[in-house]
PDB file of C-alpha atoms in Angstrom:
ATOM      1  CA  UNK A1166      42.211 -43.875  55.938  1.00 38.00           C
ATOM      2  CA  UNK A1167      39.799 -42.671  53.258  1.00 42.00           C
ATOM      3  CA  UNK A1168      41.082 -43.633  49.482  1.00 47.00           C
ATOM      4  CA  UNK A1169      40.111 -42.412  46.173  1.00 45.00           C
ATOM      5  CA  UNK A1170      38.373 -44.695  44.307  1.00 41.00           C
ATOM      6  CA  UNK A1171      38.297 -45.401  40.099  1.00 39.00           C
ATOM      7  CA  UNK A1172      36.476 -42.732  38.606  1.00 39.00           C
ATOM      8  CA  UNK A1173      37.008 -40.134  41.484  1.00 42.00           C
ATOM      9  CA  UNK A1174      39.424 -37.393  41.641  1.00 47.00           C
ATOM     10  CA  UNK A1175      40.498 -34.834  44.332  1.00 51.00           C
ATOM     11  CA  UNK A1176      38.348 -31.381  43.971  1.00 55.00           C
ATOM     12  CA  UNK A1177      41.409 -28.770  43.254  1.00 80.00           C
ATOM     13  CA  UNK A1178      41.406 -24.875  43.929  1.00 93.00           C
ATOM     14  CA  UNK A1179      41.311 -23.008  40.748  1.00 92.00           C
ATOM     15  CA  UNK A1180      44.735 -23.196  38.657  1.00 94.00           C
ATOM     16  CA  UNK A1181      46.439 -20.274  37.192  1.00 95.00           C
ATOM     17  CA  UNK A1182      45.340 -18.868  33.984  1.00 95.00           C
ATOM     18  CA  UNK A1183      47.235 -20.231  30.805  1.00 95.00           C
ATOM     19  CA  UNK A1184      50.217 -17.069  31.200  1.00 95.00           C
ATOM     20  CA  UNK A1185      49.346 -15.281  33.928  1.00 95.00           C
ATOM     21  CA  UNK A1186      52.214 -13.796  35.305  1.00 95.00           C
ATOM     22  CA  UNK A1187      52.486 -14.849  38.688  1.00 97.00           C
ATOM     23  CA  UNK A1188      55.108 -13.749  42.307  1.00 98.00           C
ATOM     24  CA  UNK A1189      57.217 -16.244  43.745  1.00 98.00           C
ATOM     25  CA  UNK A1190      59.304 -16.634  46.809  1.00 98.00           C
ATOM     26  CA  UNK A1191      61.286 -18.981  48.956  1.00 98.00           C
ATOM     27  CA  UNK A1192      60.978 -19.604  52.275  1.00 98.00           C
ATOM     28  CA  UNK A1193      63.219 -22.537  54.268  1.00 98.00           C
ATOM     29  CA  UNK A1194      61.406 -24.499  56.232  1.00 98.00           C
ATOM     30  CA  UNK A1195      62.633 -24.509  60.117  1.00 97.00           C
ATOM     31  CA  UNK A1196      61.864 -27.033  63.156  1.00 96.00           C
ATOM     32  CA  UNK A1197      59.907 -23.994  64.647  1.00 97.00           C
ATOM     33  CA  UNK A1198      57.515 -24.704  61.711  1.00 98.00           C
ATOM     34  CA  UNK A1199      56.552 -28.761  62.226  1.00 98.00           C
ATOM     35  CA  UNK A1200      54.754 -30.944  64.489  1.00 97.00           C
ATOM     36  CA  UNK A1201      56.155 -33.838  65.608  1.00 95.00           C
ATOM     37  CA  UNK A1202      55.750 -35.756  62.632  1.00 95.00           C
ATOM     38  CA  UNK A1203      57.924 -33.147  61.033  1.00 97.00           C
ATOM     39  CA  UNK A1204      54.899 -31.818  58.923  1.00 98.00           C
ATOM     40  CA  UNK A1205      54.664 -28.237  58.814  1.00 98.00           C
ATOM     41  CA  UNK A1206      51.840 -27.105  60.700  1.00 98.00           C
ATOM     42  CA  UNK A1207      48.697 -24.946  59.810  1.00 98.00           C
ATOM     43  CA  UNK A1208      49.969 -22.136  61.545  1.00 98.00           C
ATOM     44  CA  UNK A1209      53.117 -22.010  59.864  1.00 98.00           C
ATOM     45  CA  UNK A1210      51.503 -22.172  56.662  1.00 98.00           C
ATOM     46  CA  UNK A1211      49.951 -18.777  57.546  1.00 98.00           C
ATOM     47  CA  UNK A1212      53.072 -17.236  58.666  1.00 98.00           C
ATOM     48  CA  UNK A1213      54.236 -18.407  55.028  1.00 98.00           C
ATOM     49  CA  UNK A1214      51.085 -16.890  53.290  1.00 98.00           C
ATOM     50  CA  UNK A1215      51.424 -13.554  55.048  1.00 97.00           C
ATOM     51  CA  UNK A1216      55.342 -13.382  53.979  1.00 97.00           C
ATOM     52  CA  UNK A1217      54.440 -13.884  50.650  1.00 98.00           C
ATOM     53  CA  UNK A1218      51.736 -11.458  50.543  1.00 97.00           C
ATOM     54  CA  UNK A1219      54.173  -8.501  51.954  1.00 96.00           C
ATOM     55  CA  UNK A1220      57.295  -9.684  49.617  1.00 97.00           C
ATOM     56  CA  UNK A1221      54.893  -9.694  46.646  1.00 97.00           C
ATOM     57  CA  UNK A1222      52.986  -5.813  47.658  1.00 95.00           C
ATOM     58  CA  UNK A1223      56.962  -4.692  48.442  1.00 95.00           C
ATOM     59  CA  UNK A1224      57.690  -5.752  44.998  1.00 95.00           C
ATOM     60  CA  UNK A1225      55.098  -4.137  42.991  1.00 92.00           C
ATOM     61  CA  UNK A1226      54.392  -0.236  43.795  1.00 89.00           C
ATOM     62  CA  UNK A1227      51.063  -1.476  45.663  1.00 90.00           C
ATOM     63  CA  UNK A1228      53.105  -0.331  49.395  1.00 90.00           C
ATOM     64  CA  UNK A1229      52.453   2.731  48.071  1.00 92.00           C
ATOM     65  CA  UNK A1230      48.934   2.887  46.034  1.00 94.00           C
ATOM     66  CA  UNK A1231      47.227  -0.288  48.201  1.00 95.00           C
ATOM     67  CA  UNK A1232      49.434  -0.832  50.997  1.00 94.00           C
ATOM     68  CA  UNK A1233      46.619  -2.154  53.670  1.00 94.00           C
ATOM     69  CA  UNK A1234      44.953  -5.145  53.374  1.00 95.00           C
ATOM     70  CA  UNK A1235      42.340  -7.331  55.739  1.00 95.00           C
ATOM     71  CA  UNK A1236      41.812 -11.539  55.578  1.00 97.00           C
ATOM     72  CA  UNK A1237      38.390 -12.701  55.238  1.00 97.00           C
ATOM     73  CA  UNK A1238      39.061 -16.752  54.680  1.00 98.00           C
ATOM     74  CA  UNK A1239      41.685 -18.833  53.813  1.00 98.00           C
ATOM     75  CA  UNK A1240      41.377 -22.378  52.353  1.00 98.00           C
ATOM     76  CA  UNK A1241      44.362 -24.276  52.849  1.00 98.00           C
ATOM     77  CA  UNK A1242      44.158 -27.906  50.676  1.00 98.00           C
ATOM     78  CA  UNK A1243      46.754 -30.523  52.133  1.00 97.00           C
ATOM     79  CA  UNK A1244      47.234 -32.201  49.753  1.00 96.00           C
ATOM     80  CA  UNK A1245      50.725 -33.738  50.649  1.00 97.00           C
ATOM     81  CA  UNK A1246      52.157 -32.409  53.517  1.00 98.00           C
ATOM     82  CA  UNK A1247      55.632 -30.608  53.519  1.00 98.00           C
ATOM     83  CA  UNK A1248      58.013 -31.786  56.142  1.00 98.00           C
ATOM     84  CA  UNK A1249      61.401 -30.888  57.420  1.00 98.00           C
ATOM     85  CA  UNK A1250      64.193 -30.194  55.822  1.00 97.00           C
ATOM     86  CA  UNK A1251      62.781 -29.085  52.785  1.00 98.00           C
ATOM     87  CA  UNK A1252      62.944 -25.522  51.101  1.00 98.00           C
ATOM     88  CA  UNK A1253      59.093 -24.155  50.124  1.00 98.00           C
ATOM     89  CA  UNK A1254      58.141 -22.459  46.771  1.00 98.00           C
ATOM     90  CA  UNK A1255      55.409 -20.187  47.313  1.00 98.00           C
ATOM     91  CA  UNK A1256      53.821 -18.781  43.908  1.00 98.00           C
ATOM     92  CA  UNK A1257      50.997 -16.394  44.758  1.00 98.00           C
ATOM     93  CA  UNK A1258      48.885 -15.032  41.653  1.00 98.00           C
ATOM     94  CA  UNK A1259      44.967 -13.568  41.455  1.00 98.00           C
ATOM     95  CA  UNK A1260      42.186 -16.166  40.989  1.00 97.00           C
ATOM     96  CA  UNK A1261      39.316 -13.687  40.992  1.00 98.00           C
ATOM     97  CA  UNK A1262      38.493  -9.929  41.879  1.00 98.00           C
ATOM     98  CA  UNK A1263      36.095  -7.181  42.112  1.00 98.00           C
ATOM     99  CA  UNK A1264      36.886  -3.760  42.460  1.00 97.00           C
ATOM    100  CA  UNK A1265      37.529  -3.777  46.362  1.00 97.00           C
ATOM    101  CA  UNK A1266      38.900  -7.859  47.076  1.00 98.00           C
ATOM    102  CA  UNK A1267      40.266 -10.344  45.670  1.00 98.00           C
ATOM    103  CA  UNK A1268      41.320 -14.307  45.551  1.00 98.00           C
ATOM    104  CA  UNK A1269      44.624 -14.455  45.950  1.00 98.00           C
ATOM    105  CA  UNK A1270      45.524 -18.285  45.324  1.00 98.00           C
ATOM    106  CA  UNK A1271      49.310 -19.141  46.615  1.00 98.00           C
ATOM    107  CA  UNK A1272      50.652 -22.569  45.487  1.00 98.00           C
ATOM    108  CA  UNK A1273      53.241 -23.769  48.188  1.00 98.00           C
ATOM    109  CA  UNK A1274      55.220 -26.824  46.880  1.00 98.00           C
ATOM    110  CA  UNK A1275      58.588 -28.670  48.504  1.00 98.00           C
ATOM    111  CA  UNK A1276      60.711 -31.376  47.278  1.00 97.00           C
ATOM    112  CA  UNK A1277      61.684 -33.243  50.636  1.00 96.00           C
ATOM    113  CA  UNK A1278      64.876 -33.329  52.009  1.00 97.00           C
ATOM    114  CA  UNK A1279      66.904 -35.990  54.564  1.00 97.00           C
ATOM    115  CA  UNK A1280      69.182 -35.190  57.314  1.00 97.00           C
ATOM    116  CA  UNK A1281      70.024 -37.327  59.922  1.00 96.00           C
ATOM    117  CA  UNK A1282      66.838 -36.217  62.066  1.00 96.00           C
ATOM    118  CA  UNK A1283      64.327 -36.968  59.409  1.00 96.00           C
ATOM    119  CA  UNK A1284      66.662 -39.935  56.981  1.00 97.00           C
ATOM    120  CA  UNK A1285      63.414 -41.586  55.801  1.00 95.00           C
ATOM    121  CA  UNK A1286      62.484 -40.601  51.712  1.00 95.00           C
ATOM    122  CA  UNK A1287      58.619 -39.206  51.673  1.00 96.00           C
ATOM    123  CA  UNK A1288      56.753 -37.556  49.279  1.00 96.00           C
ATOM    124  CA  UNK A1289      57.433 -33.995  47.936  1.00 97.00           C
ATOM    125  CA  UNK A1290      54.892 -31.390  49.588  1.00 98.00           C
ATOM    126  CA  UNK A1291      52.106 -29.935  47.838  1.00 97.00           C
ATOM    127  CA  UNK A1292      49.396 -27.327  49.399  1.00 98.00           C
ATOM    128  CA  UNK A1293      46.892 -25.147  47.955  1.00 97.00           C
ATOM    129  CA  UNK A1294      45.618 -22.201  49.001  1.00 98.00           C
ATOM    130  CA  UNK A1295      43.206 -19.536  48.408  1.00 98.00           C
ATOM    131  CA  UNK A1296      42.614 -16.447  50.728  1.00 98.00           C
ATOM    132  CA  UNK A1297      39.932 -13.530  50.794  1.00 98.00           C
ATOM    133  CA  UNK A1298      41.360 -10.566  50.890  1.00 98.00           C
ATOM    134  CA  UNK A1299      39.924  -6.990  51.536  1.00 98.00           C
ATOM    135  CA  UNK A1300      41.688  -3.620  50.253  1.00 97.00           C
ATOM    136  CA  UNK A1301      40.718  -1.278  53.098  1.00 96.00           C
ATOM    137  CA  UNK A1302      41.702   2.375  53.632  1.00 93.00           C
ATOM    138  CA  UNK A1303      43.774   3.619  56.936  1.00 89.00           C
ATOM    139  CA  UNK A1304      40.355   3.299  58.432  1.00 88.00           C
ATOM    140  CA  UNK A1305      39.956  -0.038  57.704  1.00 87.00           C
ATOM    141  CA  UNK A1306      36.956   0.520  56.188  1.00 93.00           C
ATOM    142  CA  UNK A1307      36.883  -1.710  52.754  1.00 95.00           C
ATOM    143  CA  UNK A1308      38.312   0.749  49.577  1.00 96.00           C
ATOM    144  CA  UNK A1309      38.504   0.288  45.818  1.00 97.00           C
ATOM    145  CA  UNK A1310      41.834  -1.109  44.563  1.00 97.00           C
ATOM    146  CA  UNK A1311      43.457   1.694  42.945  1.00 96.00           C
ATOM    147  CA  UNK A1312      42.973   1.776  39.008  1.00 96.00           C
ATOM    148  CA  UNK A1313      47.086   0.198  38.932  1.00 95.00           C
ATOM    149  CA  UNK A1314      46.532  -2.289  40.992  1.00 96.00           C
ATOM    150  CA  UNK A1315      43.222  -3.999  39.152  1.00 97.00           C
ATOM    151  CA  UNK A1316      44.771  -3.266  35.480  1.00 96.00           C
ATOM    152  CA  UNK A1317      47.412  -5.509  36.973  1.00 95.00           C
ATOM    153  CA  UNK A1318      45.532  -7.871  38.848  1.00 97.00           C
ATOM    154  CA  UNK A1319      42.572  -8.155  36.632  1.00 97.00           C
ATOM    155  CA  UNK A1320      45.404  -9.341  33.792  1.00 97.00           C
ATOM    156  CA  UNK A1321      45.830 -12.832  35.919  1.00 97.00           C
ATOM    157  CA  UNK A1322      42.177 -13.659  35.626  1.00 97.00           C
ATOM    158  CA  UNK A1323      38.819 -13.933  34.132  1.00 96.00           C
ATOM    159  CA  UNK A1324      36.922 -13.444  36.792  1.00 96.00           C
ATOM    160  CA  UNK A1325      35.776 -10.060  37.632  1.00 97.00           C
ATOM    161  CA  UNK A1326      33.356 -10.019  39.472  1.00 96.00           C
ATOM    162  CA  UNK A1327      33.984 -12.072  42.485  1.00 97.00           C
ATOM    163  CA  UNK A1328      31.448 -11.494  45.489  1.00 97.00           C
ATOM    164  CA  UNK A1329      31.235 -12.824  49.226  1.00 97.00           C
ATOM    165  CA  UNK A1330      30.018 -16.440  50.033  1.00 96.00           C
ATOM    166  CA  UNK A1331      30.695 -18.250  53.338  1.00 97.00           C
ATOM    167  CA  UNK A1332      31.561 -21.503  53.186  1.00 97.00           C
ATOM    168  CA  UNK A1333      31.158 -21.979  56.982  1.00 98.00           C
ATOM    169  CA  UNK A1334      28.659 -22.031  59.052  1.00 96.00           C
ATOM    170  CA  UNK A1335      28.525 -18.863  61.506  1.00 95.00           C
ATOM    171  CA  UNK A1336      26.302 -19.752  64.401  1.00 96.00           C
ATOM    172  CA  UNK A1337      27.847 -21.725  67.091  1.00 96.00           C
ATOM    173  CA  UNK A1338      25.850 -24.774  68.141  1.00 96.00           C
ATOM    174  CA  UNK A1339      24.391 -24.510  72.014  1.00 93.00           C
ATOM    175  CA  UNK A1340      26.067 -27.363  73.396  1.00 89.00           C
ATOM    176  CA  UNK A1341      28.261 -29.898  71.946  1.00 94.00           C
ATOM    177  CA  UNK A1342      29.317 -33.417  72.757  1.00 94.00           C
ATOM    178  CA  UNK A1343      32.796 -32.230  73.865  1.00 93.00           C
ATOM    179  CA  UNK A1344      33.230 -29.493  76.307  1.00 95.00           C
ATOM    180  CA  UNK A1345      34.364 -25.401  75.771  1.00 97.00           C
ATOM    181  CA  UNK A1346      37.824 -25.272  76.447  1.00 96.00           C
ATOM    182  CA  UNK A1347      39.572 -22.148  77.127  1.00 96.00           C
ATOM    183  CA  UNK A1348      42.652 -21.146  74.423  1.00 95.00           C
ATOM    184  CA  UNK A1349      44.812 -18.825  76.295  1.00 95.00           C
ATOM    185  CA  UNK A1350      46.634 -15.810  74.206  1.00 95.00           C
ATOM    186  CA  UNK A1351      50.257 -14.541  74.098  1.00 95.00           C
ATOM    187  CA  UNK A1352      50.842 -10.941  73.948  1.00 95.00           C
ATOM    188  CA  UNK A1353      53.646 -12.464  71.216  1.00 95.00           C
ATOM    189  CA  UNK A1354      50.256 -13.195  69.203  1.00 96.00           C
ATOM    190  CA  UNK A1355      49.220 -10.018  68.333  1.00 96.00           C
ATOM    191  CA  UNK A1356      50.778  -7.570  65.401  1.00 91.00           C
ATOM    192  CA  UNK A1357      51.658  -4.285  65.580  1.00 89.00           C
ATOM    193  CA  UNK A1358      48.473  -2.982  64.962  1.00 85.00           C
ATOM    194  CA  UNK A1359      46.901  -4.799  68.284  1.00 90.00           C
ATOM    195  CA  UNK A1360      44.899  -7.734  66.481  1.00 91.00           C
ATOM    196  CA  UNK A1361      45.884 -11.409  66.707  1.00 95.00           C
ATOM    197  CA  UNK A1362      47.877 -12.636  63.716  1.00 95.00           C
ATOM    198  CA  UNK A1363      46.840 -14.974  61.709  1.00 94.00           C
ATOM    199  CA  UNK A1364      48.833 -17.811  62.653  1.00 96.00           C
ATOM    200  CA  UNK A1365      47.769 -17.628  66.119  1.00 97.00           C
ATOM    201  CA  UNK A1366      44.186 -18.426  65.062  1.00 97.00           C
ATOM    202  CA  UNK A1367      45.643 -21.728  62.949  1.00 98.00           C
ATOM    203  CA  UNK A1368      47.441 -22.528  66.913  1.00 97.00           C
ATOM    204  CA  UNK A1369      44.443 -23.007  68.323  1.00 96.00           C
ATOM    205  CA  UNK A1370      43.397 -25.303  65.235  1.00 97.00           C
ATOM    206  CA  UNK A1371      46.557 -27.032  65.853  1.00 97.00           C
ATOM    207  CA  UNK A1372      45.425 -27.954  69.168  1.00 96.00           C
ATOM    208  CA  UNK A1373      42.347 -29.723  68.093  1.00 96.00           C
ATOM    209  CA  UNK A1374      43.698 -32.111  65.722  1.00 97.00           C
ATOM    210  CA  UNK A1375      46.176 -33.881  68.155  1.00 96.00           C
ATOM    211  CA  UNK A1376      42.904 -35.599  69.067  1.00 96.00           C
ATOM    212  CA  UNK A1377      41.946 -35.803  65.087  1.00 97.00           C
ATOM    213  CA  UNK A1378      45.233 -37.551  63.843  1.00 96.00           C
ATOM    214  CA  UNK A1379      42.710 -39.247  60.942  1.00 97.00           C
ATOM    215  CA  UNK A1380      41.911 -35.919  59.671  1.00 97.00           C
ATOM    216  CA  UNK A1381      45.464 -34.959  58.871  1.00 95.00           C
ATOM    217  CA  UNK A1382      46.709 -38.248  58.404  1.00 96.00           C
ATOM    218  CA  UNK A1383      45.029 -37.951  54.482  1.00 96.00           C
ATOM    219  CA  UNK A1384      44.665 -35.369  52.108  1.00 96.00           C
ATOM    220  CA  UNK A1385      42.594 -32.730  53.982  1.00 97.00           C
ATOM    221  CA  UNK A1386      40.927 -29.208  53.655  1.00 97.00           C
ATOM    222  CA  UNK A1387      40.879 -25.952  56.134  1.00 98.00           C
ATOM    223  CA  UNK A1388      38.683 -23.298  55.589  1.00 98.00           C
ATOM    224  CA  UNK A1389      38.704 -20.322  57.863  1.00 98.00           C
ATOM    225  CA  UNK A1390      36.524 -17.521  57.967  1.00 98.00           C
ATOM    226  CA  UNK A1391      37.417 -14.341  60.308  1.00 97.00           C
ATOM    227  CA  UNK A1392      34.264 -12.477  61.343  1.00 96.00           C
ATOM    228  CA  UNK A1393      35.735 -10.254  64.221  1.00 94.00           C
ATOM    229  CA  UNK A1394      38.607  -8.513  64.879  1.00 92.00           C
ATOM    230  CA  UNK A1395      40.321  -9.866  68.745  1.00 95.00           C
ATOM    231  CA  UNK A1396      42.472  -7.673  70.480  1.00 92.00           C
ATOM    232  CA  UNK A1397      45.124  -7.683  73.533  1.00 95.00           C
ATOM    233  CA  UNK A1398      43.079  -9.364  76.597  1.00 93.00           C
ATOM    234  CA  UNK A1399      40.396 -10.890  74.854  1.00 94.00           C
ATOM    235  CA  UNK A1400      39.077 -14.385  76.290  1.00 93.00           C
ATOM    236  CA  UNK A1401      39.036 -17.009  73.306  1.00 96.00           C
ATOM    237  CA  UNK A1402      36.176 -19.865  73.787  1.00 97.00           C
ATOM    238  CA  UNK A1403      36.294 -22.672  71.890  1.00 98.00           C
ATOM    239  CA  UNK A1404      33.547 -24.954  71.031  1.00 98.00           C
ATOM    240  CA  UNK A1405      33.879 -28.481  68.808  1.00 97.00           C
ATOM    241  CA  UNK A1406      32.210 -30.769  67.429  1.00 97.00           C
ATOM    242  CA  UNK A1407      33.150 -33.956  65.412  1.00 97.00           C
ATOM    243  CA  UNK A1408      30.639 -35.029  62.856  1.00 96.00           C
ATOM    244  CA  UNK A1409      31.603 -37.676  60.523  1.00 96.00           C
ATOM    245  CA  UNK A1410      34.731 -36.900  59.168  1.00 96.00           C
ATOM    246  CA  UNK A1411      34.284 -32.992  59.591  1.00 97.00           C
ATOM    247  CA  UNK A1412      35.492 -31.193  62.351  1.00 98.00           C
ATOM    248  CA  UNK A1413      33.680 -27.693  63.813  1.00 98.00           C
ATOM    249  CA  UNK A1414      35.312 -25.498  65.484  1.00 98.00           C
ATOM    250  CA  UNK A1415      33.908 -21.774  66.626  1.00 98.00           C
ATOM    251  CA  UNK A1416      36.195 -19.292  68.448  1.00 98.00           C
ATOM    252  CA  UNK A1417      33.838 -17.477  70.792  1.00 97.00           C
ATOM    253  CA  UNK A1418      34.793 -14.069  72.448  1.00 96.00           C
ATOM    254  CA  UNK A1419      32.414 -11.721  74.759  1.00 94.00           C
ATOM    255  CA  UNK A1420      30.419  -9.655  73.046  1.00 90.00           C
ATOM    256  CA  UNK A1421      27.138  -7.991  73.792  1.00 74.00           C
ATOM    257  CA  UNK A1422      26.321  -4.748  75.043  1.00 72.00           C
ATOM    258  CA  UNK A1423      27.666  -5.779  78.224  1.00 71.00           C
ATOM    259  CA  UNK A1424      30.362  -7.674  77.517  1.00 69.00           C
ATOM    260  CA  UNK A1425      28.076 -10.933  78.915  1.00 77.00           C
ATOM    261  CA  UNK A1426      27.528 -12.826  76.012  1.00 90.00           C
ATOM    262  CA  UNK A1427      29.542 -14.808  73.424  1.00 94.00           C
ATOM    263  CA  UNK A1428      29.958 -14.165  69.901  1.00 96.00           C
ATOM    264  CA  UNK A1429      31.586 -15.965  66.914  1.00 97.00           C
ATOM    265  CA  UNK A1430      35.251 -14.613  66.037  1.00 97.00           C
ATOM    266  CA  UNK A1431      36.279 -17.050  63.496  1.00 98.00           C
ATOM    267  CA  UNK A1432      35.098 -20.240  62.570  1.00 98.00           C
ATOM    268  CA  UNK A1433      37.355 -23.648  61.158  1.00 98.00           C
ATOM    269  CA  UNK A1434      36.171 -26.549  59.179  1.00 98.00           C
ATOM    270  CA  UNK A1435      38.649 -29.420  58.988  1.00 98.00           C
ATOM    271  CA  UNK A1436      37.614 -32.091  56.470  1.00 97.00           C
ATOM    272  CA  UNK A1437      38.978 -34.564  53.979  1.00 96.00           C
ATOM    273  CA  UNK A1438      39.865 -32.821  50.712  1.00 92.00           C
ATOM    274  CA  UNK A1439      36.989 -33.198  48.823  1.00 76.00           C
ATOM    275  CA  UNK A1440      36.847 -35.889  46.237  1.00 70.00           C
ATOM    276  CA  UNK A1441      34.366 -35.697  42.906  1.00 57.00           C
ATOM    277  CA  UNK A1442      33.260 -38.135  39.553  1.00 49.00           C
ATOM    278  CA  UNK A1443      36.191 -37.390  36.727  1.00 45.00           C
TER     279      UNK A1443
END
């Protein structure tokens, strides 16, 4: 288990703005959220980002000037887990922005629970997030926040002119040490406008780290960055690899002009949280 040493602290997402006003939400943690340890899984923590994200547009008159919005990345920061029973508090405010995406950082935070199922004490939950999002048109085509929506988000930060960095790498490796493995979709994991949710991308993540316990076992970091859009029917590759104490993962679909090659979907970097000098 890796440990923080003297003179080293955990690298943090950015925190809030001194007064920045700021949404919030609770969401009650259910058994259909945890793994077997009763932590709430990756997945989940998605499902709880994207209610957020509508409660907080449905709030504000954004449903009706900037109702439609795409995912590029999400960094999720582990830095306790939450478990079941527990009750989350999800505060979701703007970190940085330009005039067509944003930052949105959502704090999610839990002070444990025991019921007879789960009667041991353990810590309260903490995880950080941070997500890329796009304002597109009914095209989909990326649009320019409407001149309501950046007065207002523009107030919660100082940054202004946030641009587009990848913090993954995008080209898949030719071969790995472990096998491509085959990740077989639900129709239940698409939304109503035919593209697999979000969650459903963090399942297949979910997956992988049964054989990673180490990773998850400590305070731990998951960045991932969508690069193509998968639809009803689509075959989902997926090719690992394990270096060090960072895991790889590419989701590979067919692609080509004929349909006979593979290309990148989304790509997942599981890793320690980082650590750096105080």
């Amino acid at each position: 288990m890796s440990q923080v040493t003297a003179g080293q602290r955990r690298t943090s997402l950015p925190d809030r703005k001194e007064g920045a006003r700021f949404f919030q939400a609770d969401y009650r943690v259910r058994t259909g959220d945890v793994d077997q340890e009763m932590r709430v899984r990756l997945d989940a923590v998605a499902r709880y980002l994207q209610d957020v994200a509508n409660d907080n547009i449905e709030a504000t008159e954004f449903h009706a000037t900037d109702p439609f919005w795409i995912v590029r990345r999400t960094v999720i920061d582990v830095v306790r887990p939450i478990t079941w029973p527990a009750t989350v508090t999800a505060q979701r405010w703007c970190g940085a922005l330009s005039t067509r995406w944003t930052n949105m950082r959502v704090r999610l935070t839990a002070k444990h629970e025991t019921n007879r199922f789960n009667p041991n004490p353990r810590p309260d939950g903490l995880i950080e997030t941070e997500a890329f999002w796009i304002n597109v048109n009914e095209q989909g085509m990326p649009s320019r926040l409407s001149d309501e929506a950046f007065e207002m988000l523009s107030s919660m930060t100082d940054e202004h002119r946030l641009r587009w960095k990848p913090m993954n790498p995008e080209k898949a490796p030719e071969q790995t040490p472990l096998p491509d493995r085959e990740h077989v979709l639900r129709i239940t994991d698409f939304d109503p406008f035919k593209h697999l949710n979000n969650a459903a991308y963090l399942e297949a993540v979910e997956d992988e780290l049964v054989d990673h316990p180490d990773l998850v076992d400590v305070p731990h970091r998951v960045v991932i960055e969508y690069l193509r859009p998968i639809v009803p029917g689509t075959r989902i590759t997926l090719r690992r690899i394990r270096e060090g104490d960072r895991l790889s993962v590419w989701l590979l679909v067919p692609g080509g002009a004929k349909g006979d090659e593979q290309v990148v979907a989304a790509t997942v970097v599981v890793s320690p949280l980082p650590v750096a000098e105080a």
